[in-house]
mmCIF file of C-alpha atoms in Angstrom:
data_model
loop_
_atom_site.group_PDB
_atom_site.id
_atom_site.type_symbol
_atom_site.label_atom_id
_atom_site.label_comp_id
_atom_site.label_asym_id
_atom_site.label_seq_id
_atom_site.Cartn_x
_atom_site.Cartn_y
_atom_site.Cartn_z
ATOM 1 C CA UNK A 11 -6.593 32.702 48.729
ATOM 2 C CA UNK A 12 -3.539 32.669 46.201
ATOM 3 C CA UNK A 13 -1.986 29.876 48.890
ATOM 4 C CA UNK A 14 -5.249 27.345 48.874
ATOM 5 C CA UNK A 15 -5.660 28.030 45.005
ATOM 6 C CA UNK A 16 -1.911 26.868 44.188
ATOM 7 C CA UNK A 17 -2.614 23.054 45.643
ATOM 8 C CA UNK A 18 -5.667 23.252 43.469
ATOM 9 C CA UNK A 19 -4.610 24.125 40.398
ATOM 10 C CA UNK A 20 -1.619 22.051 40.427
ATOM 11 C CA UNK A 21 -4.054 18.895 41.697
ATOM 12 C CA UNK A 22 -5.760 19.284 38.519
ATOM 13 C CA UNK A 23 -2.967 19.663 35.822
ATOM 14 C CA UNK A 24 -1.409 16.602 37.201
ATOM 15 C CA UNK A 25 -4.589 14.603 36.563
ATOM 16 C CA UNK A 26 -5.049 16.268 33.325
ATOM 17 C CA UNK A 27 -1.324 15.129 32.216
ATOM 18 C CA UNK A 28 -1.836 11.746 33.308
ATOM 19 C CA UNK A 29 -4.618 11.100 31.409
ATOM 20 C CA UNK A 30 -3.266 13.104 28.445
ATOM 21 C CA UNK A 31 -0.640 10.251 28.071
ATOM 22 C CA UNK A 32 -2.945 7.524 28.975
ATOM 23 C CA UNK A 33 -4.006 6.520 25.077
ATOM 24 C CA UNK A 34 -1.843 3.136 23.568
ATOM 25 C CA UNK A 35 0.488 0.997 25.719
ATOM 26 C CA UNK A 36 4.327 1.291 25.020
ATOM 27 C CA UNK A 37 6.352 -1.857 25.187
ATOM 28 C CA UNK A 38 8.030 -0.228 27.963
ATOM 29 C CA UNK A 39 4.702 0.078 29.782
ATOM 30 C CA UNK A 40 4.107 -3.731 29.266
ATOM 31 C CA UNK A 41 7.325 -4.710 30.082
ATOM 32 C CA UNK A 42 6.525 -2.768 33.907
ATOM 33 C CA UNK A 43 3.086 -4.198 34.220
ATOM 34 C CA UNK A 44 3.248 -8.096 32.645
ATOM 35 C CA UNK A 45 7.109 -9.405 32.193
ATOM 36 C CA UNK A 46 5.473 -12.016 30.287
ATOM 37 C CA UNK A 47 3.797 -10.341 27.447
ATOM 38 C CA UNK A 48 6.995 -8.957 26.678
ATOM 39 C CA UNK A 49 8.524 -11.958 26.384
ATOM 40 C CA UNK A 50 5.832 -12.704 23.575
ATOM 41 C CA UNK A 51 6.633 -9.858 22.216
ATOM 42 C CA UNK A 52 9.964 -10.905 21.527
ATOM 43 C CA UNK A 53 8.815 -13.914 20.657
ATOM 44 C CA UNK A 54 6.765 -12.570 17.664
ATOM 45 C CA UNK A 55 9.957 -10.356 16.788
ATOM 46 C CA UNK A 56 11.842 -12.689 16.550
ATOM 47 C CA UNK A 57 9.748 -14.823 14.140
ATOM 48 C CA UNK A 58 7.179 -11.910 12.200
ATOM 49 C CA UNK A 59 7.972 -8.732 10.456
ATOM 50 C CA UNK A 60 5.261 -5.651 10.362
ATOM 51 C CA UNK A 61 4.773 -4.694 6.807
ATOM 52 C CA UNK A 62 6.739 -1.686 5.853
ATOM 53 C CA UNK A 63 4.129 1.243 4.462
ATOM 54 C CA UNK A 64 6.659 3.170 3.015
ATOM 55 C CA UNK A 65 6.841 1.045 0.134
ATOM 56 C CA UNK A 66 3.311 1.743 -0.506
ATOM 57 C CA UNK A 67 2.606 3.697 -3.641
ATOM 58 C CA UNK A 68 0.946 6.895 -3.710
ATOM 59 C CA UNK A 69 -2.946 6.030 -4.084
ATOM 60 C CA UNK A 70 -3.349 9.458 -5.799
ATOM 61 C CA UNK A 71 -0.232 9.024 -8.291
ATOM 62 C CA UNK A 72 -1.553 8.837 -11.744
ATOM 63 C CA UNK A 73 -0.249 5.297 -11.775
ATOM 64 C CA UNK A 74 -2.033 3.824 -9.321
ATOM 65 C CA UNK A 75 -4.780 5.453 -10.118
ATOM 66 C CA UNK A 76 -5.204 4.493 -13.782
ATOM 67 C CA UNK A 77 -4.582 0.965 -12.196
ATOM 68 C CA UNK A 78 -7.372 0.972 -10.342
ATOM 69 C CA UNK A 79 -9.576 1.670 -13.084
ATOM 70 C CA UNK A 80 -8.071 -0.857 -15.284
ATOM 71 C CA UNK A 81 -8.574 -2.974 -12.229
ATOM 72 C CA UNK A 82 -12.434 -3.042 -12.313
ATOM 73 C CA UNK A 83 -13.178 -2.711 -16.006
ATOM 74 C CA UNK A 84 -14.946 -6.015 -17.514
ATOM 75 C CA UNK A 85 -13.695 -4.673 -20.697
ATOM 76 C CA UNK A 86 -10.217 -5.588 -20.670
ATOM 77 C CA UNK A 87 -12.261 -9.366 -21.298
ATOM 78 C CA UNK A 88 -12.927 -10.598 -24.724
ATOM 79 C CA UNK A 89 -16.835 -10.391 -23.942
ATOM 80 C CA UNK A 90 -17.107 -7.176 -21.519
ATOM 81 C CA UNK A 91 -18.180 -9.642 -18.670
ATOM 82 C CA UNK A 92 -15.246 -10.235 -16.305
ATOM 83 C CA UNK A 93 -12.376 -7.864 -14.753
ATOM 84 C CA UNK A 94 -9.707 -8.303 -12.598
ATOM 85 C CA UNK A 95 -11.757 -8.055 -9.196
ATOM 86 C CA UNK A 96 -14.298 -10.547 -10.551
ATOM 87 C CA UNK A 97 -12.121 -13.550 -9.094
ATOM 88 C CA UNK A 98 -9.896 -10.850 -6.946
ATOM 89 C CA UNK A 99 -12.541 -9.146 -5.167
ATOM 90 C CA UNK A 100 -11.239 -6.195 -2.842
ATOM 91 C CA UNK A 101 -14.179 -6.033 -0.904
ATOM 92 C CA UNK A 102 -13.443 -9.538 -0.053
ATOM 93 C CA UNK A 103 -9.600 -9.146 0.458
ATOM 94 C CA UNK A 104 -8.938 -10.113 -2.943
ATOM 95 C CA UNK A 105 -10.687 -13.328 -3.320
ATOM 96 C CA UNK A 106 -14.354 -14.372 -4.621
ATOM 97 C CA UNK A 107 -14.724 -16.877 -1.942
ATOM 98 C CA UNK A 108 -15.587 -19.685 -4.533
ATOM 99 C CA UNK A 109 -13.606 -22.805 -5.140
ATOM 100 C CA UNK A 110 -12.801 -22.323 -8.535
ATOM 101 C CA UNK A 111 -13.445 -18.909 -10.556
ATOM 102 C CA UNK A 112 -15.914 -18.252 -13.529
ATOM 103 C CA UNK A 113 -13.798 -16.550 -16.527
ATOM 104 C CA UNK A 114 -15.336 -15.371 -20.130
ATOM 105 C CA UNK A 115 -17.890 -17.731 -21.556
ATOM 106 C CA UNK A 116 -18.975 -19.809 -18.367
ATOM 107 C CA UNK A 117 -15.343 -21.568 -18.386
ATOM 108 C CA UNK A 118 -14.056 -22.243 -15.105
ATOM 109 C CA UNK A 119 -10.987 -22.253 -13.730
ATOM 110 C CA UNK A 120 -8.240 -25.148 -13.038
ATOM 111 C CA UNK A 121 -7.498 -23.584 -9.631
ATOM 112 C CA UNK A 122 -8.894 -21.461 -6.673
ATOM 113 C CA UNK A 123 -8.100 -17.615 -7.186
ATOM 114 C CA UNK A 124 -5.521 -16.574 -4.754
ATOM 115 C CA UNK A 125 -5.478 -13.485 -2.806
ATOM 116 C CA UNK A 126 -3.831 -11.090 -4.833
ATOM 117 C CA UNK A 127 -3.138 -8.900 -1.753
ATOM 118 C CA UNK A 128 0.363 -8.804 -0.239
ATOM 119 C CA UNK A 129 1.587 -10.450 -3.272
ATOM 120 C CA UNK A 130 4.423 -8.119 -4.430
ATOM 121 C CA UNK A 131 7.900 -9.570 -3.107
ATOM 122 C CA UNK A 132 6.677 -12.960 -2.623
ATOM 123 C CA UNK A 133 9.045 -15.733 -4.638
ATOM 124 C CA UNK A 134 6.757 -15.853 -7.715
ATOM 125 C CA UNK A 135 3.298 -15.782 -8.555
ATOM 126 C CA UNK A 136 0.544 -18.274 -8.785
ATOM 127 C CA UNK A 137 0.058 -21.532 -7.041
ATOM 128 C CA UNK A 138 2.708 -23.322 -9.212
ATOM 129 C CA UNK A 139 4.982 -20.322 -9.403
ATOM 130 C CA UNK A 140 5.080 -20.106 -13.165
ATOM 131 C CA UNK A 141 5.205 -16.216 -13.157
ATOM 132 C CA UNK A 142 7.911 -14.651 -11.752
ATOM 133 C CA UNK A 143 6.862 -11.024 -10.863
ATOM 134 C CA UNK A 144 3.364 -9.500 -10.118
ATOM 135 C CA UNK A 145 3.598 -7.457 -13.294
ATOM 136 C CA UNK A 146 4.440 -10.521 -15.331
ATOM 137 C CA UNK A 147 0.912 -12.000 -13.696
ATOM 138 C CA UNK A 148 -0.954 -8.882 -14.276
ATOM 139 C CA UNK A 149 -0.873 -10.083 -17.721
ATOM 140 C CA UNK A 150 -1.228 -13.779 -17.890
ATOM 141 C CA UNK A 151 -5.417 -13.994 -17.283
ATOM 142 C CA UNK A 152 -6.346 -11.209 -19.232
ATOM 143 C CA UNK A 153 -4.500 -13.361 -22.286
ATOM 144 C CA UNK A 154 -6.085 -16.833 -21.228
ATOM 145 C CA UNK A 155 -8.392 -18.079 -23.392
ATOM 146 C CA UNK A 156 -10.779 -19.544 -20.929
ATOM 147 C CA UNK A 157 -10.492 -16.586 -18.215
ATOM 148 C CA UNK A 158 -11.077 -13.189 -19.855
ATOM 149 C CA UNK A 159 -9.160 -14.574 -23.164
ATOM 150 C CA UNK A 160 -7.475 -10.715 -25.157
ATOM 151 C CA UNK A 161 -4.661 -11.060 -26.987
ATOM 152 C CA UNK A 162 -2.099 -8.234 -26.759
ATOM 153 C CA UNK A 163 -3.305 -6.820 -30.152
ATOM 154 C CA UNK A 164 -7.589 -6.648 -29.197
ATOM 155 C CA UNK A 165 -6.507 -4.758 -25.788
ATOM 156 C CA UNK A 166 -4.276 -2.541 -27.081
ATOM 157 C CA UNK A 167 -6.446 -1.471 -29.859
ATOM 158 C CA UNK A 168 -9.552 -1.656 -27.517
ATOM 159 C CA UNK A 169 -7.352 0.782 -24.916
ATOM 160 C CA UNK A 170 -6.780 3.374 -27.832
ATOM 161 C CA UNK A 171 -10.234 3.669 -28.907
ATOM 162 C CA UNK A 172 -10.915 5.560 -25.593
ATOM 163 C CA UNK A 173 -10.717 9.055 -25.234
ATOM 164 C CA UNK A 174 -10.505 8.286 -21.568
ATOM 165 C CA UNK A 175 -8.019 5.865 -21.065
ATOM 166 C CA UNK A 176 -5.913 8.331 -23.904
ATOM 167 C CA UNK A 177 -5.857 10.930 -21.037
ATOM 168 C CA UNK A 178 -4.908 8.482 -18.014
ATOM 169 C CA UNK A 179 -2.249 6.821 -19.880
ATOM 170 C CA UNK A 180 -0.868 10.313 -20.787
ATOM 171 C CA UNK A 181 -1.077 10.764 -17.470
ATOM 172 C CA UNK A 182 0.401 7.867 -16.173
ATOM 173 C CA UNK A 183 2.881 7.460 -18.538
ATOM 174 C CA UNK A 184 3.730 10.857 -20.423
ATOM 175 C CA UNK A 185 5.212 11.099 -23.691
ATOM 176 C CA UNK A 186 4.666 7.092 -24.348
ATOM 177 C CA UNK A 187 2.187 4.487 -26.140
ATOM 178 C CA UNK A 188 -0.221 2.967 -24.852
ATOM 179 C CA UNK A 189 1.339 -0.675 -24.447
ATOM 180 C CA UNK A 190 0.655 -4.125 -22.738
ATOM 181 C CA UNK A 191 3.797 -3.271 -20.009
ATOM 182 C CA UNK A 192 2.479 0.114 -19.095
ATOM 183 C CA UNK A 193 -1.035 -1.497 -18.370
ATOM 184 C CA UNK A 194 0.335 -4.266 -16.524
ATOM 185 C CA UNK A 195 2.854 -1.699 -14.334
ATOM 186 C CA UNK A 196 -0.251 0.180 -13.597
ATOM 187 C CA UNK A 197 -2.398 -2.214 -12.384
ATOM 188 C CA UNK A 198 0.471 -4.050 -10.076
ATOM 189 C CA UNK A 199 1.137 -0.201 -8.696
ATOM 190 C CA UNK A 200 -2.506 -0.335 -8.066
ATOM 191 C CA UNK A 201 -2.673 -3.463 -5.998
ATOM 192 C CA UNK A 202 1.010 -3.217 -4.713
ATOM 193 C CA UNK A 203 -0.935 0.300 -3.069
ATOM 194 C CA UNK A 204 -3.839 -2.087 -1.151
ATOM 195 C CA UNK A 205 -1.078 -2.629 2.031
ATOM 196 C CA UNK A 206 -2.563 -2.078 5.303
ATOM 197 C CA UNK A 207 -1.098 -2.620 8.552
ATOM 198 C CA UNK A 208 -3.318 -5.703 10.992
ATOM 199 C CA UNK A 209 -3.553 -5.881 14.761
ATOM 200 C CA UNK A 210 -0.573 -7.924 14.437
ATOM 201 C CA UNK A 211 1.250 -5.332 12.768
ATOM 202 C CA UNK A 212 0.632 -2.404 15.665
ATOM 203 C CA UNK A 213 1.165 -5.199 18.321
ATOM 204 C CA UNK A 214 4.475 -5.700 16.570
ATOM 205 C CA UNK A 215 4.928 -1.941 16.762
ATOM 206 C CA UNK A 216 4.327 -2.010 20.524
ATOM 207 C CA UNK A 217 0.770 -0.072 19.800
ATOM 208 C CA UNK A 218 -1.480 -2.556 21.135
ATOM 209 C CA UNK A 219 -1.827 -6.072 23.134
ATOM 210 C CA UNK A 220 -3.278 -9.221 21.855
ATOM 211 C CA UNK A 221 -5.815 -11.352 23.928
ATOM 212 C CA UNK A 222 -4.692 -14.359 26.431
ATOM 213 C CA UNK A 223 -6.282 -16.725 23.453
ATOM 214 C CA UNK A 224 -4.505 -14.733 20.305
ATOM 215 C CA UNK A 225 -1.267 -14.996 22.263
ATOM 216 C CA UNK A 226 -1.467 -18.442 22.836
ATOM 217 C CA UNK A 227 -1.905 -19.321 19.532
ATOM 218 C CA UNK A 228 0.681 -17.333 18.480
ATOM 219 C CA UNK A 229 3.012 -19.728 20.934
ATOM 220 C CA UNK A 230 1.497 -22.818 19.375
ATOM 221 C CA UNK A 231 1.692 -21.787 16.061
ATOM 222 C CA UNK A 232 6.030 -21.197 16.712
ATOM 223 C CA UNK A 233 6.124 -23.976 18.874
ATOM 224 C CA UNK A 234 4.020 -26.747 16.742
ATOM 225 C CA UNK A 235 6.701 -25.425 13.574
ATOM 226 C CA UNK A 236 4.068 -23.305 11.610
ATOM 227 C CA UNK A 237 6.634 -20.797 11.113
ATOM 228 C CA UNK A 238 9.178 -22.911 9.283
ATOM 229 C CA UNK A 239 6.933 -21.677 6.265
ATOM 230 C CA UNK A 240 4.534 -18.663 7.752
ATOM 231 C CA UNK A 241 6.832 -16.256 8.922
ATOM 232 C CA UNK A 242 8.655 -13.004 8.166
ATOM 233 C CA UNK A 243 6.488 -10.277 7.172
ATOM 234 C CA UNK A 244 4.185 -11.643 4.641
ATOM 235 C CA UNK A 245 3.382 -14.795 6.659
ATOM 236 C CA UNK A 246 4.403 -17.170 3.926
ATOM 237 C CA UNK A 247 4.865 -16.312 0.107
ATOM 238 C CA UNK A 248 8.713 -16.658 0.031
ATOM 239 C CA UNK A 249 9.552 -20.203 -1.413
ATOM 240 C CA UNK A 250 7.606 -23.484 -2.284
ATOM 241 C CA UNK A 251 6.659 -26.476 -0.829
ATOM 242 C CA UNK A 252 5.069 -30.030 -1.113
ATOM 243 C CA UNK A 253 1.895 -30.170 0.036
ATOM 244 C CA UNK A 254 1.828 -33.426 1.974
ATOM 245 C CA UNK A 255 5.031 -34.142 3.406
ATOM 246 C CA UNK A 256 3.574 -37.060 5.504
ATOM 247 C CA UNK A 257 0.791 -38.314 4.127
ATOM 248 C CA UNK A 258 -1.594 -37.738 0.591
ATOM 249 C CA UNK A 259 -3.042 -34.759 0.996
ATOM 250 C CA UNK A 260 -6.160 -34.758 -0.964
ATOM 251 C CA UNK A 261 -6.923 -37.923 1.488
ATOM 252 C CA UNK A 262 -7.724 -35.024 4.429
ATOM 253 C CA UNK A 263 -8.810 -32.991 1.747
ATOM 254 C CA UNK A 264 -11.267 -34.542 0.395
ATOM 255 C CA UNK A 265 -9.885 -32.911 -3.140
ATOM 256 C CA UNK A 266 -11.441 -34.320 -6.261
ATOM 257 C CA UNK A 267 -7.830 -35.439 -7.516
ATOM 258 C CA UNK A 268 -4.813 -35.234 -6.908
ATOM 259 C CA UNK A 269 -3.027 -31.937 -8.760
ATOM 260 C CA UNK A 270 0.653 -32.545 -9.602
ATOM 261 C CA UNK A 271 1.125 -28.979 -9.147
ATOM 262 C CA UNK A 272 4.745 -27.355 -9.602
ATOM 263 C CA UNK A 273 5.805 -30.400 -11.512
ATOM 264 C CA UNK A 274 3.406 -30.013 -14.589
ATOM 265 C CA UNK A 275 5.717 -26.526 -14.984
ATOM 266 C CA UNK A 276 9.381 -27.628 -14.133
ATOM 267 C CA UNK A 277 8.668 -31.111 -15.178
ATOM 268 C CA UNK A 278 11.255 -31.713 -12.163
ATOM 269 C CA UNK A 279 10.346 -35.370 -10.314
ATOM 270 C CA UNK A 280 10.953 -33.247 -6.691
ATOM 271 C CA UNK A 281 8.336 -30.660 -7.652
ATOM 272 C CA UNK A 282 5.468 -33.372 -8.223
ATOM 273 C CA UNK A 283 2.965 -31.746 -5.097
ATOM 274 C CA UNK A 284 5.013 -28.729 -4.661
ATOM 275 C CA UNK A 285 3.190 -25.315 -4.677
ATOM 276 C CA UNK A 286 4.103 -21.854 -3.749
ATOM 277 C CA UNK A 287 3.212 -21.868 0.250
ATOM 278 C CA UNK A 288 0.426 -18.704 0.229
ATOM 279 C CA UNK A 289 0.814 -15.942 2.737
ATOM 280 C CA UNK A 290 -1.407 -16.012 5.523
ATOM 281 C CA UNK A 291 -2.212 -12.544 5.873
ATOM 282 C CA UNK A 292 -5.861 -11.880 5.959
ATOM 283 C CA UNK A 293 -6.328 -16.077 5.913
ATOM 284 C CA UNK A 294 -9.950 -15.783 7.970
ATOM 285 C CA UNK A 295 -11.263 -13.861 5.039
ATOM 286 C CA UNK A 296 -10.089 -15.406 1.923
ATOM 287 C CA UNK A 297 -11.576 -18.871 2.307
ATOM 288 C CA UNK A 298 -12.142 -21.507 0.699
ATOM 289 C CA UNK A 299 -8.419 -22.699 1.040
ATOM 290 C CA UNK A 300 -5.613 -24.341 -0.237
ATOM 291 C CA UNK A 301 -4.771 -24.716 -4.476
ATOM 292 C CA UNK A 302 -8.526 -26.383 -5.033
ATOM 293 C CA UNK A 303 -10.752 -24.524 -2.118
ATOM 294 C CA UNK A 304 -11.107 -27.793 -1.025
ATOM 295 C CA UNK A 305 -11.332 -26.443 2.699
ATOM 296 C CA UNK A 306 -13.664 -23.883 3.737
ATOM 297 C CA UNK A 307 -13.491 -23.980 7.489
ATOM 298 C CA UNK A 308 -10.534 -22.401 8.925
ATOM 299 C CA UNK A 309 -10.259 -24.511 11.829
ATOM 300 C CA UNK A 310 -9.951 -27.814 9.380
ATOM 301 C CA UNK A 311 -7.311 -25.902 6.814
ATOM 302 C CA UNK A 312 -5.614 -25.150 9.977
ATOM 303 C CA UNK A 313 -5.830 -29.136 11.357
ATOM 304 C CA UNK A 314 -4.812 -30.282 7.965
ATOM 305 C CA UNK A 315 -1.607 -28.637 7.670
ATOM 306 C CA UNK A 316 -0.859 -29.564 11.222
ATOM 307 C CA UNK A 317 -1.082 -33.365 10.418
ATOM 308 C CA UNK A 318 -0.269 -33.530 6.895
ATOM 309 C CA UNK A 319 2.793 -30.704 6.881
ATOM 310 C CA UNK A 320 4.046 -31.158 10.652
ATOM 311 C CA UNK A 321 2.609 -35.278 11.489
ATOM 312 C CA UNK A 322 1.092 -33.346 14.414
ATOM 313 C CA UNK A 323 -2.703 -33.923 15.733
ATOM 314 C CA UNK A 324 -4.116 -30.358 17.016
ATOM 315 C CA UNK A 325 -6.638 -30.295 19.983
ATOM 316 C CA UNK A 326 -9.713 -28.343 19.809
ATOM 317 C CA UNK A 327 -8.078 -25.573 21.929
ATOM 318 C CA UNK A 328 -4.953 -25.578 20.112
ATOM 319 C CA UNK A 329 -6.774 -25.091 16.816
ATOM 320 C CA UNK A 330 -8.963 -22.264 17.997
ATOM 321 C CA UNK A 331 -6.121 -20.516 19.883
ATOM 322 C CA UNK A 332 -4.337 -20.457 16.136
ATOM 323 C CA UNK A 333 -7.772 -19.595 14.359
ATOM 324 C CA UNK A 334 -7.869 -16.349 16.875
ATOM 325 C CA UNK A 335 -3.877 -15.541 16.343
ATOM 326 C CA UNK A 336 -4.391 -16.058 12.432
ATOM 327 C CA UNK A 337 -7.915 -13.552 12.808
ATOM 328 C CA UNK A 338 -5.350 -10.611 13.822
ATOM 329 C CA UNK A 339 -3.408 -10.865 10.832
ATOM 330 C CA UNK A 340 -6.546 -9.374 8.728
ATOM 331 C CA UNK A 341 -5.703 -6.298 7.322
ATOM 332 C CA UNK A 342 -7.744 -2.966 7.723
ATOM 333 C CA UNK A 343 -8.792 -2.806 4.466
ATOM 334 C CA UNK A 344 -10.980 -0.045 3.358
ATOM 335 C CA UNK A 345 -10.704 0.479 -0.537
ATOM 336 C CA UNK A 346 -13.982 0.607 -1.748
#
């Protein structure tokens, strides 16, 4: 009995250890079953970064989590009706999905809201790159006069007055004041804290495969020259560029007018048209695109830049084959 039992027994382990290990697909495994996926693996290594989640602050540190308060109160405006996520929206990946944004008093802004995800190590801040670090462009909106339009003095003073903001800054901050560069530290912990990796990111990793479609628009995106300003980790975000380096771009646009951009800062003749190329993580969600949500369609945005940055005409396949690439670069968000 013991000698028929053995076979048995030993049958079933061996199944039960196969399966066991069955659950994500190693690089290693890929490389033994399709040679050419791992070449596009490379591929993407070579060109793309996964973010790095160490770097992530604590979401329970006192911090970050004063931040996020500070993040969602309407009363760090002059009239109690706007915060931070009413033109930075978390639920919508840090956007309001609107061409321009309402501030305080129905006044609307000069330019669409940029994502405000992902922003921490990028080359500066803002379209025309005016601020130079996220905490310096924590600030900046909650002092303009048009968007929620304190001055250092109101907030401050409006900050104090609460017996529970007394306690989270103690918190936060122990032993200190209650002071414009604490606030703004806060609330850039707070948001540098909203980092989550993409199917991109675990493909990177080895952790999972991408579609036939998703990698071929990853090839077409490398090959067409995409990545001479969308690559590393953030997709984009590390220097500025001229929008329009072959023809006018508000003619594909359809903008209103022409926005001299970087220029109206530096005053520099080379920066007329020149803005801070955006990161393109989480692109499919954040629309409507480019410095004047001009563009709400991804598949257009994505034919403009081809002909206006790179003088190339994407097909219909091309174009949806990088729509489907960009789609895995959407984060997995789940804040609120």
């Amino acid at each position: 009995m013991k000698n028929l039992l053995y076979p048995i027994l030993l049958a079933v382990l061996s199944t039960m250890i196969f399966f066991s290990c069955g659950g994500k697909t190693t690089s290693a495994e890929v490389s033994q079953t399709n040679p050419e996926k791992t070449d596009l693996l490379e591929l993407a290594r070579e060109n793309f970064e996964s973010l790095d989640l160490t770097k992530r602050p604590d979401k329970d540190h006192p911090k970050v989590v004063l931040g996020k308060v500070l993040f969602f109160d309407p009363q760090l405006s002059e009239t109690g009706e706007v915060s931070c996520n009413s033109c930075h929206d978390l639920k919508k990946f840090g956007v309001d999905n609107k061409p321009l944004s309402k501030g305080i008093k129905g006044h609307m802004t000069q330019r669409n809201s940029p994502t405000i995800l992902n922003t921490s190590g990028q080359v500066a801040q803002f379209w025309d790159g005016r601020s130079a670090t996220l905490r310096e462009q924590v600030r900046m909106p909650i002092m303009n006069l048009t968007e929620m339009g304190m001055t250092e003095a109101m907030l401050v003073d409006r900050l104090k007055k609460s017996p529970d903001y007394q306690k989270r800054f103690e918190l936060a901050f122990p032993g200190e004041e209650i002071l414009i560069e604490n606030m703004a530290d806060a609330i850039a912990s707070f948001i540098e804290s909203e980092v989550y990796h993409s199917k991109f990111d675990k493909f990177l990793l080895g952790q999972v495969n991408l579609s036939k479609v998703e990698l071929k628009g990853m090839q077409v995106f490398i090959e067409k020259g995409c990545t001479d300003c969308h690559d590393g980790a953030l997709f984009g975000g590390d220097d500025f560029e001229k929008f329009g380096l072959f023809q006018d771009y508000w003619a594909m646009t359809k903008s209103h007018k022409p926005d001299s951009g970087r220029f109206l800062i530096t005053g520099d003749p080379d920066d007329l048209y020149v803005f801070k190329i955006p990161t393109l993580r989480n692109i499919d969600k954040t629309q409507p695109y480019f410095h004047d949500g001009s563009v709400r369609d991804l598949k257009e945005a994505v034919k403009v830049m081809g002909k206006v940055q790179l003088n190339v005409d994407l097909s219909n396949d091309e174009t949806e084959a990088i729509v489907q690439f960009l789609a895995t670069l959407t984060g997995d968000h789940s804040t609120i």
